[in-house]
PDB file of C-alpha atoms and ligand atoms in Angstrom:
ATOM      1  CA  UNK O   1      76.921 -39.974  22.087  1.00 83.00           C
ATOM      2  CA  UNK O   2      79.230 -41.286  19.204  1.00 93.00           C
ATOM      3  CA  UNK O   3      77.478 -44.122  16.750  1.00 96.00           C
ATOM      4  CA  UNK O   4      77.383 -43.942  12.793  1.00 96.00           C
ATOM      5  CA  UNK O   5      76.672 -40.074  11.803  1.00 96.00           C
ATOM      6  CA  UNK O   6      79.715 -39.213  14.248  1.00 97.00           C
ATOM      7  CA  UNK O   7      82.456 -36.739  12.511  1.00 97.00           C
ATOM      8  CA  UNK O   8      84.933 -36.685  12.872  1.00 98.00           C
ATOM      9  CA  UNK O   9      88.032 -33.358  12.748  1.00 98.00           C
ATOM     10  CA  UNK O  10      91.363 -33.149  14.194  1.00 98.00           C
ATOM     11  CA  UNK O  11      95.117 -31.460  15.001  1.00 98.00           C
ATOM     12  CA  UNK O  12      98.166 -32.909  13.184  1.00 98.00           C
ATOM     13  CA  UNK O  13     101.020 -31.709  14.163  1.00 97.00           C
ATOM     14  CA  UNK O  14     104.501 -33.740  15.116  1.00 97.00           C
ATOM     15  CA  UNK O  15     104.421 -33.779  18.716  1.00 95.00           C
ATOM     16  CA  UNK O  16     100.328 -32.884  19.280  1.00 95.00           C
ATOM     17  CA  UNK O  17     100.586 -34.729  22.621  1.00 92.00           C
ATOM     18  CA  UNK O  18      99.729 -31.707  24.644  1.00 92.00           C
ATOM     19  CA  UNK O  19      97.321 -29.573  22.026  1.00 95.00           C
ATOM     20  CA  UNK O  20      94.348 -27.839  23.968  1.00 97.00           C
ATOM     21  CA  UNK O  21      92.594 -27.888  20.276  1.00 98.00           C
ATOM     22  CA  UNK O  22      91.250 -31.416  21.665  1.00 98.00           C
ATOM     23  CA  UNK O  23      89.479 -30.075  24.659  1.00 98.00           C
ATOM     24  CA  UNK O  24      88.693 -26.421  22.737  1.00 98.00           C
ATOM     25  CA  UNK O  25      86.714 -28.024  19.953  1.00 98.00           C
ATOM     26  CA  UNK O  26      85.256 -30.982  22.462  1.00 98.00           C
ATOM     27  CA  UNK O  27      83.790 -28.193  24.116  1.00 98.00           C
ATOM     28  CA  UNK O  28      82.181 -26.671  21.762  1.00 98.00           C
ATOM     29  CA  UNK O  29      80.982 -29.404  19.916  1.00 98.00           C
ATOM     30  CA  UNK O  30      79.106 -31.356  23.679  1.00 97.00           C
ATOM     31  CA  UNK O  31      78.147 -27.222  23.625  1.00 97.00           C
ATOM     32  CA  UNK O  32      76.244 -27.108  20.481  1.00 97.00           C
ATOM     33  CA  UNK O  33      75.158 -30.200  20.928  1.00 97.00           C
ATOM     34  CA  UNK O  34      76.804 -30.901  17.181  1.00 97.00           C
ATOM     35  CA  UNK O  35      77.457 -34.995  16.749  1.00 98.00           C
ATOM     36  CA  UNK O  36      81.293 -34.901  16.128  1.00 98.00           C
ATOM     37  CA  UNK O  37      84.364 -35.941  17.904  1.00 98.00           C
ATOM     38  CA  UNK O  38      87.879 -33.477  17.598  1.00 98.00           C
ATOM     39  CA  UNK O  39      91.238 -36.102  18.154  1.00 98.00           C
ATOM     40  CA  UNK O  40      95.232 -35.088  17.753  1.00 98.00           C
ATOM     41  CA  UNK O  41      97.315 -36.830  15.334  1.00 98.00           C
ATOM     42  CA  UNK O  42     100.805 -36.985  15.704  1.00 98.00           C
ATOM     43  CA  UNK O  43     101.848 -37.218  11.712  1.00 98.00           C
ATOM     44  CA  UNK O  44     104.795 -37.044  11.376  1.00 98.00           C
ATOM     45  CA  UNK O  45     106.872 -35.205   8.973  1.00 97.00           C
ATOM     46  CA  UNK O  46     107.718 -38.091   6.170  1.00 97.00           C
ATOM     47  CA  UNK O  47     103.951 -39.810   6.775  1.00 98.00           C
ATOM     48  CA  UNK O  48     102.269 -36.207   5.904  1.00 98.00           C
ATOM     49  CA  UNK O  49     101.021 -36.862   2.427  1.00 98.00           C
ATOM     50  CA  UNK O  50     100.089 -40.274   3.486  1.00 98.00           C
ATOM     51  CA  UNK O  51      97.932 -38.992   6.649  1.00 98.00           C
ATOM     52  CA  UNK O  52      96.050 -36.725   3.804  1.00 98.00           C
ATOM     53  CA  UNK O  53      95.635 -39.975   1.314  1.00 97.00           C
ATOM     54  CA  UNK O  54      93.727 -40.937   4.378  1.00 97.00           C
ATOM     55  CA  UNK O  55      91.632 -39.184   5.687  1.00 97.00           C
ATOM     56  CA  UNK O  56      90.548 -38.169   2.621  1.00 96.00           C
ATOM     57  CA  UNK O  57      89.594 -41.208   2.149  1.00 95.00           C
ATOM     58  CA  UNK O  58      88.114 -41.590   4.921  1.00 95.00           C
ATOM     59  CA  UNK O  59      85.659 -38.335   4.455  1.00 92.00           C
ATOM     60  CA  UNK O  60      87.336 -36.414   7.814  1.00 97.00           C
ATOM     61  CA  UNK O  61      85.413 -33.114   8.080  1.00 98.00           C
ATOM     62  CA  UNK O  62      87.595 -30.862   8.909  1.00 98.00           C
ATOM     63  CA  UNK O  63      91.570 -30.594  10.682  1.00 98.00           C
ATOM     64  CA  UNK O  64      93.865 -27.902  12.482  1.00 98.00           C
ATOM     65  CA  UNK O  65      97.431 -28.303  11.071  1.00 97.00           C
ATOM     66  CA  UNK O  66      99.854 -27.307  13.995  1.00 95.00           C
ATOM     67  CA  UNK O  67     103.747 -27.102  13.923  1.00 92.00           C
ATOM     68  CA  UNK O  68     105.643 -28.279  10.992  1.00 95.00           C
ATOM     69  CA  UNK O  69     102.999 -28.729   8.523  1.00 96.00           C
ATOM     70  CA  UNK O  70     101.637 -25.431   8.706  1.00 95.00           C
ATOM     71  CA  UNK O  71     103.949 -25.829   4.825  1.00 94.00           C
ATOM     72  CA  UNK O  72     103.667 -28.408   3.627  1.00 97.00           C
ATOM     73  CA  UNK O  73     100.131 -30.183   4.014  1.00 98.00           C
ATOM     74  CA  UNK O  74      99.645 -26.526   0.586  1.00 97.00           C
ATOM     75  CA  UNK O  75     101.267 -29.683  -1.799  1.00 97.00           C
ATOM     76  CA  UNK O  76      98.634 -32.076  -0.663  1.00 98.00           C
ATOM     77  CA  UNK O  77      95.931 -29.472  -0.393  1.00 98.00           C
ATOM     78  CA  UNK O  78      92.534 -29.042  -3.261  1.00 98.00           C
ATOM     79  CA  UNK O  79      92.298 -25.431  -3.320  1.00 98.00           C
ATOM     80  CA  UNK O  80      93.683 -22.038  -0.059  1.00 98.00           C
ATOM     81  CA  UNK O  81      91.970 -19.261   0.666  1.00 97.00           C
ATOM     82  CA  UNK O  82      93.415 -16.307  -0.571  1.00 95.00           C
ATOM     83  CA  UNK O  83      95.171 -14.843   2.793  1.00 94.00           C
ATOM     84  CA  UNK O  84      96.797 -18.381   3.190  1.00 96.00           C
ATOM     85  CA  UNK O  85      97.934 -18.900  -0.363  1.00 95.00           C
ATOM     86  CA  UNK O  86      99.542 -14.585   0.112  1.00 93.00           C
ATOM     87  CA  UNK O  87     101.913 -16.078   3.234  1.00 92.00           C
ATOM     88  CA  UNK O  88     102.195 -19.821   2.629  1.00 93.00           C
ATOM     89  CA  UNK O  89     101.029 -21.182   5.000  1.00 94.00           C
ATOM     90  CA  UNK O  90      97.197 -23.006   6.333  1.00 96.00           C
ATOM     91  CA  UNK O  91      96.188 -23.776   9.591  1.00 97.00           C
ATOM     92  CA  UNK O  92      92.600 -25.648   9.095  1.00 98.00           C
ATOM     93  CA  UNK O  93      91.633 -27.767   6.228  1.00 98.00           C
ATOM     94  CA  UNK O  94      88.079 -27.770   5.205  1.00 98.00           C
ATOM     95  CA  UNK O  95      86.388 -31.278   3.354  1.00 98.00           C
ATOM     96  CA  UNK O  96      84.253 -29.465   0.981  1.00 96.00           C
ATOM     97  CA  UNK O  97      82.472 -32.459  -0.625  1.00 95.00           C
ATOM     98  CA  UNK O  98      85.605 -34.026  -0.947  1.00 95.00           C
ATOM     99  CA  UNK O  99      87.437 -31.666  -1.615  1.00 97.00           C
ATOM    100  CA  UNK O 100      90.117 -30.247   0.527  1.00 98.00           C
ATOM    101  CA  UNK O 101      90.595 -26.384   1.643  1.00 98.00           C
ATOM    102  CA  UNK O 102      93.414 -24.430   3.056  1.00 98.00           C
ATOM    103  CA  UNK O 103      93.155 -21.303   5.496  1.00 98.00           C
ATOM    104  CA  UNK O 104      95.080 -19.716   8.060  1.00 97.00           C
ATOM    105  CA  UNK O 105      92.654 -18.547  10.931  1.00 97.00           C
ATOM    106  CA  UNK O 106      95.714 -17.243  12.857  1.00 97.00           C
ATOM    107  CA  UNK O 107      95.816 -13.176  11.820  1.00 97.00           C
ATOM    108  CA  UNK O 108      92.692 -13.114  12.101  1.00 98.00           C
ATOM    109  CA  UNK O 109      92.396 -14.990  15.839  1.00 98.00           C
ATOM    110  CA  UNK O 110      95.558 -12.086  16.819  1.00 98.00           C
ATOM    111  CA  UNK O 111      93.578  -9.422  15.425  1.00 98.00           C
ATOM    112  CA  UNK O 112      90.150 -10.299  17.539  1.00 98.00           C
ATOM    113  CA  UNK O 113      92.812 -11.168  21.218  1.00 98.00           C
ATOM    114  CA  UNK O 114      93.618  -7.877  20.545  1.00 98.00           C
ATOM    115  CA  UNK O 115      90.841  -6.142  19.883  1.00 97.00           C
ATOM    116  CA  UNK O 116      90.057  -7.302  23.014  1.00 96.00           C
ATOM    117  CA  UNK O 117      91.480  -4.694  24.522  1.00 96.00           C
ATOM    118  CA  UNK O 118      92.053  -2.469  22.076  1.00 96.00           C
ATOM    119  CA  UNK O 119      90.350  -0.337  18.780  1.00 96.00           C
ATOM    120  CA  UNK O 120      92.902  -1.070  16.133  1.00 96.00           C
ATOM    121  CA  UNK O 121      91.852   2.398  14.023  1.00 95.00           C
ATOM    122  CA  UNK O 122      95.605   3.036  12.487  1.00 94.00           C
ATOM    123  CA  UNK O 123      97.802   2.410  15.556  1.00 97.00           C
ATOM    124  CA  UNK O 124     101.823   1.480  14.464  1.00 98.00           C
ATOM    125  CA  UNK O 125     102.384  -1.905  15.096  1.00 98.00           C
ATOM    126  CA  UNK O 126     105.688  -3.468  16.018  1.00 98.00           C
ATOM    127  CA  UNK O 127     105.677  -7.906  15.471  1.00 98.00           C
ATOM    128  CA  UNK O 128     108.704  -9.581  16.655  1.00 98.00           C
ATOM    129  CA  UNK O 129     109.624 -12.684  14.437  1.00 96.00           C
ATOM    130  CA  UNK O 130     108.271 -13.848  10.755  1.00 94.00           C
ATOM    131  CA  UNK O 131     108.213 -17.472  11.662  1.00 90.00           C
ATOM    132  CA  UNK O 132     104.743 -18.994  10.436  1.00 88.00           C
ATOM    133  CA  UNK O 133     103.543 -17.348  13.031  1.00 92.00           C
ATOM    134  CA  UNK O 134     104.124 -13.792  12.742  1.00 95.00           C
ATOM    135  CA  UNK O 135     103.834 -13.256   8.985  1.00 94.00           C
ATOM    136  CA  UNK O 136     100.798 -14.371   9.671  1.00 95.00           C
ATOM    137  CA  UNK O 137      99.499 -11.922  12.671  1.00 97.00           C
ATOM    138  CA  UNK O 138     101.796  -9.168  10.302  1.00 97.00           C
ATOM    139  CA  UNK O 139      99.515 -10.533   6.539  1.00 97.00           C
ATOM    140  CA  UNK O 140      96.555  -9.437   8.552  1.00 97.00           C
ATOM    141  CA  UNK O 141      97.429  -7.027  10.681  1.00 98.00           C
ATOM    142  CA  UNK O 142      98.751  -4.636   7.678  1.00 97.00           C
ATOM    143  CA  UNK O 143      95.333  -4.615   5.764  1.00 96.00           C
ATOM    144  CA  UNK O 144      94.502  -1.437   8.134  1.00 96.00           C
ATOM    145  CA  UNK O 145      97.203  -0.945   9.862  1.00 97.00           C
ATOM    146  CA  UNK O 146     101.083   0.791   9.616  1.00 98.00           C
ATOM    147  CA  UNK O 147     103.133  -2.350  10.255  1.00 98.00           C
ATOM    148  CA  UNK O 148     107.162  -3.619  11.037  1.00 98.00           C
ATOM    149  CA  UNK O 149     109.031  -7.329  11.879  1.00 98.00           C
ATOM    150  CA  UNK O 150     111.992  -7.108  13.584  1.00 98.00           C
ATOM    151  CA  UNK O 151     113.140 -10.519  13.260  1.00 97.00           C
ATOM    152  CA  UNK O 152     116.629 -12.698  14.258  1.00 97.00           C
ATOM    153  CA  UNK O 153     117.013 -13.853  10.980  1.00 95.00           C
ATOM    154  CA  UNK O 154     116.411 -10.097   8.657  1.00 93.00           C
ATOM    155  CA  UNK O 155     116.542 -11.786   5.509  1.00 92.00           C
ATOM    156  CA  UNK O 156     113.124 -13.838   6.427  1.00 91.00           C
ATOM    157  CA  UNK O 157     111.307 -10.026   6.512  1.00 91.00           C
ATOM    158  CA  UNK O 158     111.910  -9.636   2.905  1.00 86.00           C
ATOM    159  CA  UNK O 159     109.378 -11.928   1.746  1.00 87.00           C
ATOM    160  CA  UNK O 160     106.774  -9.116   3.704  1.00 92.00           C
ATOM    161  CA  UNK O 161     107.875  -6.250   2.160  1.00 92.00           C
ATOM    162  CA  UNK O 162     104.884  -7.007  -1.075  1.00 93.00           C
ATOM    163  CA  UNK O 163     101.953  -6.054   1.872  1.00 95.00           C
ATOM    164  CA  UNK O 164     103.747  -3.211   2.810  1.00 96.00           C
ATOM    165  CA  UNK O 165     105.398  -3.920   5.814  1.00 97.00           C
ATOM    166  CA  UNK O 166     109.177  -2.574   7.166  1.00 96.00           C
ATOM    167  CA  UNK O 167     110.775  -5.379   8.247  1.00 96.00           C
ATOM    168  CA  UNK O 168     114.491  -5.400   9.789  1.00 96.00           C
ATOM    169  CA  UNK O 169     116.937  -7.153  11.623  1.00 96.00           C
ATOM    170  CA  UNK O 170     115.874  -7.968  15.721  1.00 97.00           C
ATOM    171  CA  UNK O 171     119.309  -5.906  17.761  1.00 96.00           C
ATOM    172  CA  UNK O 172     119.157  -3.759  20.553  1.00 95.00           C
ATOM    173  CA  UNK O 173     119.624  -0.511  18.534  1.00 97.00           C
ATOM    174  CA  UNK O 174     115.731  -1.605  16.274  1.00 97.00           C
ATOM    175  CA  UNK O 175     114.260  -2.031  19.899  1.00 97.00           C
ATOM    176  CA  UNK O 176     114.906   1.261  20.967  1.00 97.00           C
ATOM    177  CA  UNK O 177     113.905   3.679  17.335  1.00 97.00           C
ATOM    178  CA  UNK O 178     110.776   1.251  16.178  1.00 98.00           C
ATOM    179  CA  UNK O 179     109.887   1.207  19.912  1.00 97.00           C
ATOM    180  CA  UNK O 180     109.365   4.629  19.701  1.00 97.00           C
ATOM    181  CA  UNK O 181     107.148   4.435  16.462  1.00 97.00           C
ATOM    182  CA  UNK O 182     104.654   1.368  18.465  1.00 98.00           C
ATOM    183  CA  UNK O 183     101.318   1.772  19.548  1.00 98.00           C
ATOM    184  CA  UNK O 184     101.138  -2.014  19.739  1.00 98.00           C
ATOM    185  CA  UNK O 185     104.024  -5.447  20.418  1.00 98.00           C
ATOM    186  CA  UNK O 186     103.461  -8.324  19.376  1.00 98.00           C
ATOM    187  CA  UNK O 187     105.623 -10.565  20.628  1.00 98.00           C
ATOM    188  CA  UNK O 188     105.529 -13.552  17.988  1.00 97.00           C
ATOM    189  CA  UNK O 189     108.898 -15.493  19.009  1.00 97.00           C
ATOM    190  CA  UNK O 190     108.846 -18.500  20.935  1.00 95.00           C
ATOM    191  CA  UNK O 191     111.468 -16.796  23.640  1.00 97.00           C
ATOM    192  CA  UNK O 192     109.564 -16.713  27.467  1.00 97.00           C
ATOM    193  CA  UNK O 193     107.696 -20.034  26.171  1.00 95.00           C
ATOM    194  CA  UNK O 194     108.059 -22.573  29.668  1.00 94.00           C
ATOM    195  CA  UNK O 195     111.113 -20.263  30.704  1.00 97.00           C
ATOM    196  CA  UNK O 196     111.798 -16.785  32.260  1.00 97.00           C
ATOM    197  CA  UNK O 197     113.802 -15.099  28.705  1.00 98.00           C
ATOM    198  CA  UNK O 198     112.142 -11.271  27.666  1.00 98.00           C
ATOM    199  CA  UNK O 199     112.522 -10.676  23.829  1.00 97.00           C
ATOM    200  CA  UNK O 200     112.176  -7.250  24.971  1.00 97.00           C
ATOM    201  CA  UNK O 201     113.962  -6.017  27.839  1.00 95.00           C
ATOM    202  CA  UNK O 202     111.692  -4.567  29.932  1.00 96.00           C
ATOM    203  CA  UNK O 203     112.999  -1.364  31.241  1.00 96.00           C
ATOM    204  CA  UNK O 204     112.362   0.106  26.974  1.00 97.00           C
ATOM    205  CA  UNK O 205     108.089  -0.680  27.547  1.00 97.00           C
ATOM    206  CA  UNK O 206     106.706   2.393  28.293  1.00 96.00           C
ATOM    207  CA  UNK O 207     103.283   2.511  29.779  1.00 96.00           C
ATOM    208  CA  UNK O 208     101.054   3.963  27.082  1.00 96.00           C
ATOM    209  CA  UNK O 209     101.554  -0.070  24.518  1.00 98.00           C
ATOM    210  CA  UNK O 210      99.567  -1.978  24.206  1.00 98.00           C
ATOM    211  CA  UNK O 211     100.890  -5.547  25.334  1.00 98.00           C
ATOM    212  CA  UNK O 212     100.544  -8.857  23.205  1.00 98.00           C
ATOM    213  CA  UNK O 213     102.711 -11.693  23.906  1.00 98.00           C
ATOM    214  CA  UNK O 214     101.172 -14.869  21.535  1.00 98.00           C
ATOM    215  CA  UNK O 215     103.153 -17.088  24.152  1.00 97.00           C
ATOM    216  CA  UNK O 216     100.822 -19.126  26.306  1.00 96.00           C
ATOM    217  CA  UNK O 217     103.095 -21.624  28.292  1.00 94.00           C
ATOM    218  CA  UNK O 218     103.059 -19.960  30.707  1.00 95.00           C
ATOM    219  CA  UNK O 219     100.081 -18.017  30.733  1.00 96.00           C
ATOM    220  CA  UNK O 220     101.639 -14.928  32.265  1.00 97.00           C
ATOM    221  CA  UNK O 221     104.768 -14.909  30.429  1.00 98.00           C
ATOM    222  CA  UNK O 222     107.961 -12.500  31.502  1.00 98.00           C
ATOM    223  CA  UNK O 223     106.849 -10.023  28.511  1.00 98.00           C
ATOM    224  CA  UNK O 224     103.786  -9.780  30.116  1.00 98.00           C
ATOM    225  CA  UNK O 225     104.892  -9.163  33.659  1.00 98.00           C
ATOM    226  CA  UNK O 226     106.596  -7.000  32.649  1.00 98.00           C
ATOM    227  CA  UNK O 227     104.130  -4.819  30.903  1.00 98.00           C
ATOM    228  CA  UNK O 228     101.964  -5.000  33.766  1.00 98.00           C
ATOM    229  CA  UNK O 229     104.010  -3.726  36.413  1.00 97.00           C
ATOM    230  CA  UNK O 230     104.887  -0.667  34.135  1.00 97.00           C
ATOM    231  CA  UNK O 231     101.045  -0.111  33.584  1.00 97.00           C
ATOM    232  CA  UNK O 232     100.768  -1.624  29.908  1.00 98.00           C
ATOM    233  CA  UNK O 233      97.500  -2.934  28.578  1.00 98.00           C
ATOM    234  CA  UNK O 234      98.628  -7.106  27.862  1.00 98.00           C
ATOM    235  CA  UNK O 235      96.646  -9.549  25.999  1.00 98.00           C
ATOM    236  CA  UNK O 236      97.624 -13.813  26.630  1.00 98.00           C
ATOM    237  CA  UNK O 237      98.799 -16.172  23.625  1.00 98.00           C
ATOM    238  CA  UNK O 238      95.746 -17.971  24.710  1.00 98.00           C
ATOM    239  CA  UNK O 239      93.585 -15.680  23.948  1.00 98.00           C
ATOM    240  CA  UNK O 240      94.974 -15.386  20.157  1.00 98.00           C
ATOM    241  CA  UNK O 241      94.293 -19.306  20.261  1.00 98.00           C
ATOM    242  CA  UNK O 242      90.903 -19.418  21.588  1.00 98.00           C
ATOM    243  CA  UNK O 243      89.807 -17.095  18.412  1.00 98.00           C
ATOM    244  CA  UNK O 244      92.150 -19.437  16.384  1.00 98.00           C
ATOM    245  CA  UNK O 245      90.150 -22.089  17.446  1.00 98.00           C
ATOM    246  CA  UNK O 246      86.947 -20.243  17.039  1.00 98.00           C
ATOM    247  CA  UNK O 247      87.957 -19.010  13.309  1.00 98.00           C
ATOM    248  CA  UNK O 248      88.148 -22.603  12.179  1.00 98.00           C
ATOM    249  CA  UNK O 249      85.932 -24.067  14.174  1.00 98.00           C
ATOM    250  CA  UNK O 250      83.189 -21.178  12.032  1.00 98.00           C
ATOM    251  CA  UNK O 251      84.964 -21.784   9.368  1.00 98.00           C
ATOM    252  CA  UNK O 252      83.412 -26.025   9.148  1.00 98.00           C
ATOM    253  CA  UNK O 253      80.302 -25.432  11.063  1.00 98.00           C
ATOM    254  CA  UNK O 254      79.634 -22.039  10.093  1.00 97.00           C
ATOM    255  CA  UNK O 255      78.737 -21.913  14.424  1.00 97.00           C
ATOM    256  CA  UNK O 256      80.649 -19.023  16.755  1.00 96.00           C
ATOM    257  CA  UNK O 257      81.484 -21.180  19.831  1.00 97.00           C
ATOM    258  CA  UNK O 258      81.161 -19.193  23.471  1.00 97.00           C
ATOM    259  CA  UNK O 259      84.877 -17.979  23.344  1.00 97.00           C
ATOM    260  CA  UNK O 260      84.654 -18.172  27.634  1.00 98.00           C
ATOM    261  CA  UNK O 261      83.632 -21.807  27.236  1.00 98.00           C
ATOM    262  CA  UNK O 262      86.777 -22.601  24.829  1.00 98.00           C
ATOM    263  CA  UNK O 263      88.910 -20.328  27.180  1.00 98.00           C
ATOM    264  CA  UNK O 264      87.616 -22.690  29.498  1.00 98.00           C
ATOM    265  CA  UNK O 265      88.341 -25.789  28.419  1.00 98.00           C
ATOM    266  CA  UNK O 266      91.863 -24.486  27.195  1.00 97.00           C
ATOM    267  CA  UNK O 267      92.510 -23.365  30.680  1.00 97.00           C
ATOM    268  CA  UNK O 268      92.524 -26.627  32.197  1.00 96.00           C
ATOM    269  CA  UNK O 269      94.193 -28.809  29.861  1.00 94.00           C
ATOM    270  CA  UNK O 270      97.026 -25.785  30.124  1.00 93.00           C
ATOM    271  CA  UNK O 271      97.453 -26.503  33.441  1.00 90.00           C
ATOM    272  CA  UNK O 272      97.038 -30.726  33.777  1.00 84.00           C
TER     273      UNK O 272
HETATM  274  N1  NAP U 301      98.976 -18.341  21.096  1.00 55.29           N
HETATM  275  C1  NAP U 301      98.362 -18.345  19.257  1.00 55.29           C
HETATM  276  O1  NAP U 301      97.533 -19.151  19.121  1.00 55.29           O
HETATM  277  C2  NAP U 301      99.897 -19.323  18.757  1.00 55.29           C
HETATM  278  C3  NAP U 301      99.505 -19.950  17.318  1.00 55.29           C
HETATM  279  C4  NAP U 301     101.050 -20.232  16.502  1.00 55.29           C
HETATM  280  C5  NAP U 301     101.899 -19.889  17.185  1.00 55.29           C
HETATM  281  N2  NAP U 301     102.320 -19.786  18.534  1.00 55.29           N
HETATM  282  C6  NAP U 301     103.647 -19.995  19.349  1.00 55.29           C
HETATM  283  O2  NAP U 301     104.029 -18.813  18.817  1.00 55.29           O
HETATM  284  C7  NAP U 301     105.861 -19.119  19.039  1.00 55.29           C
HETATM  285  C8  NAP U 301     106.613 -18.519  17.505  1.00 55.29           C
HETATM  286  O3  NAP U 301     105.659 -19.747  16.809  1.00 55.29           O
HETATM  287  P1  NAP U 301     105.901 -19.826  15.017  1.00 55.29           P
HETATM  288  O4  NAP U 301     104.987 -20.817  13.978  1.00 55.29           O
HETATM  289  O5  NAP U 301     105.771 -18.089  14.644  1.00 55.29           O
HETATM  290  O6  NAP U 301     107.193 -20.726  14.968  1.00 55.29           O
HETATM  291  P2  NAP U 301     108.263 -20.608  14.254  1.00 55.29           P
HETATM  292  O7  NAP U 301     108.203 -20.421  12.509  1.00 55.29           O
HETATM  293  O8  NAP U 301     109.728 -21.432  13.665  1.00 55.29           O
HETATM  294  O9  NAP U 301     109.094 -18.523  14.027  1.00 55.29           O
HETATM  295  C9  NAP U 301     109.948 -18.766  15.091  1.00 55.29           C
HETATM  296  C10 NAP U 301     109.775 -17.416  15.082  1.00 55.29           C
HETATM  297  O10 NAP U 301     110.773 -16.511  16.004  1.00 55.29           O
HETATM  298  C11 NAP U 301     111.525 -16.292  15.911  1.00 55.29           C
HETATM  299  N3  NAP U 301     113.375 -16.198  16.965  1.00 55.29           N
HETATM  300  C12 NAP U 301     113.032 -18.066  18.133  1.00 55.29           C
HETATM  301  N4  NAP U 301     114.065 -18.385  18.668  1.00 55.29           N
HETATM  302  C13 NAP U 301     114.334 -17.144  18.943  1.00 55.29           C
HETATM  303  C14 NAP U 301     115.224 -16.042  19.752  1.00 55.29           C
HETATM  304  N5  NAP U 301     115.374 -17.231  20.802  1.00 55.29           N
HETATM  305  N6  NAP U 301     115.644 -15.509  19.378  1.00 55.29           N
HETATM  306  C15 NAP U 301     114.914 -14.325  18.888  1.00 55.29           C
HETATM  307  N7  NAP U 301     114.140 -15.083  17.897  1.00 55.29           N
HETATM  308  C16 NAP U 301     113.401 -16.043  17.960  1.00 55.29           C
HETATM  309  C17 NAP U 301     112.863 -17.266  14.746  1.00 55.29           C
HETATM  310  O11 NAP U 301     113.797 -16.379  13.951  1.00 55.29           O
HETATM  311  P3  NAP U 301     114.499 -16.875  12.989  1.00 55.29           P
HETATM  312  O12 NAP U 301     113.893 -16.899  11.337  1.00 55.29           O
HETATM  313  O13 NAP U 301     115.829 -15.940  12.982  1.00 55.29           O
HETATM  314  O14 NAP U 301     114.614 -17.734  13.601  1.00 55.29           O
HETATM  315  C18 NAP U 301     111.241 -17.073  14.182  1.00 55.29           C
HETATM  316  O15 NAP U 301     111.272 -15.046  13.004  1.00 55.29           O
HETATM  317  C19 NAP U 301     105.056 -20.904  19.438  1.00 55.29           C
HETATM  318  O16 NAP U 301     105.833 -20.106  21.019  1.00 55.29           O
HETATM  319  C20 NAP U 301     104.807 -20.743  19.041  1.00 55.29           C
HETATM  320  O17 NAP U 301     104.229 -21.763  20.412  1.00 55.29           O
HETATM  321  C21 NAP U 301     100.819 -19.515  19.081  1.00 55.29           C
END
């Protein structure tokens, strides 16, 4: 029941119409008997500051942040987690007694998705893409593993070098070189989203490679389809979305929602 005690959460982005987060989080609030609702707020970049002022005034309990606000929102927050500060990106805001804290759960979401199929141990990891998601994943995984990031614009990977990450240009030569070295491959570009393109030609994949695509529309991208054909273990991007959502939920409530429930809600929303 929605009443005077109902807490409000939401996602802010531009656009947000197709976000799967409201379905996931509302399902979790219901299942755990928490009196809260989660909405999608479409906020134009020029209105981000006003929106945050409004969220403060209305004591909104927590937010997810998506494109294009993940970096810009930092200027309007009171504090940042260490991870958010290091990579300059926020995907979760927690309202703690009127103070807005910025966090990032993309990296840990990717880690937990990978750990569904392998123990990361000391495996060598190749990430394609150094945008917001690629940087967050690289930073998180480089805490324990050797990580190489290839990016179309090579200058953008330089910022990662201070975390011990090797950055290089995305081209066929480097793909061949680093795929020989890598044990885990992660696509963190939008290549393959709503299209039959792939960032890595199928013939370059080997059976013993673990392949994760963070794109989840379609759920089985061309990269994952070709990886499965070669016998690779694969992880789809919806698992990362589910786990980053679970980590946000945990920051807001201290509780861990059921992953099957969150994925089921996301899948249902994805199919609509
Ligand atoms: N599953 C999840 O939970 C999750 C979470 C976050 C994001 N995502 C998805 O991940 C993708 C990336 O998101 P993001 O926030 O990191 O985006 P972003 O900040 O815009 O970064 C995009 C990255 O992809 C590269 N790129 C774009 N088009 C490319 C192309 N045609 N060929 C090669 N590289 C290309 C960009 O390279 P340049 O630097 O050269 O431009 C950049 O490194 C999106 O599809 C997003 O929906 C999924």
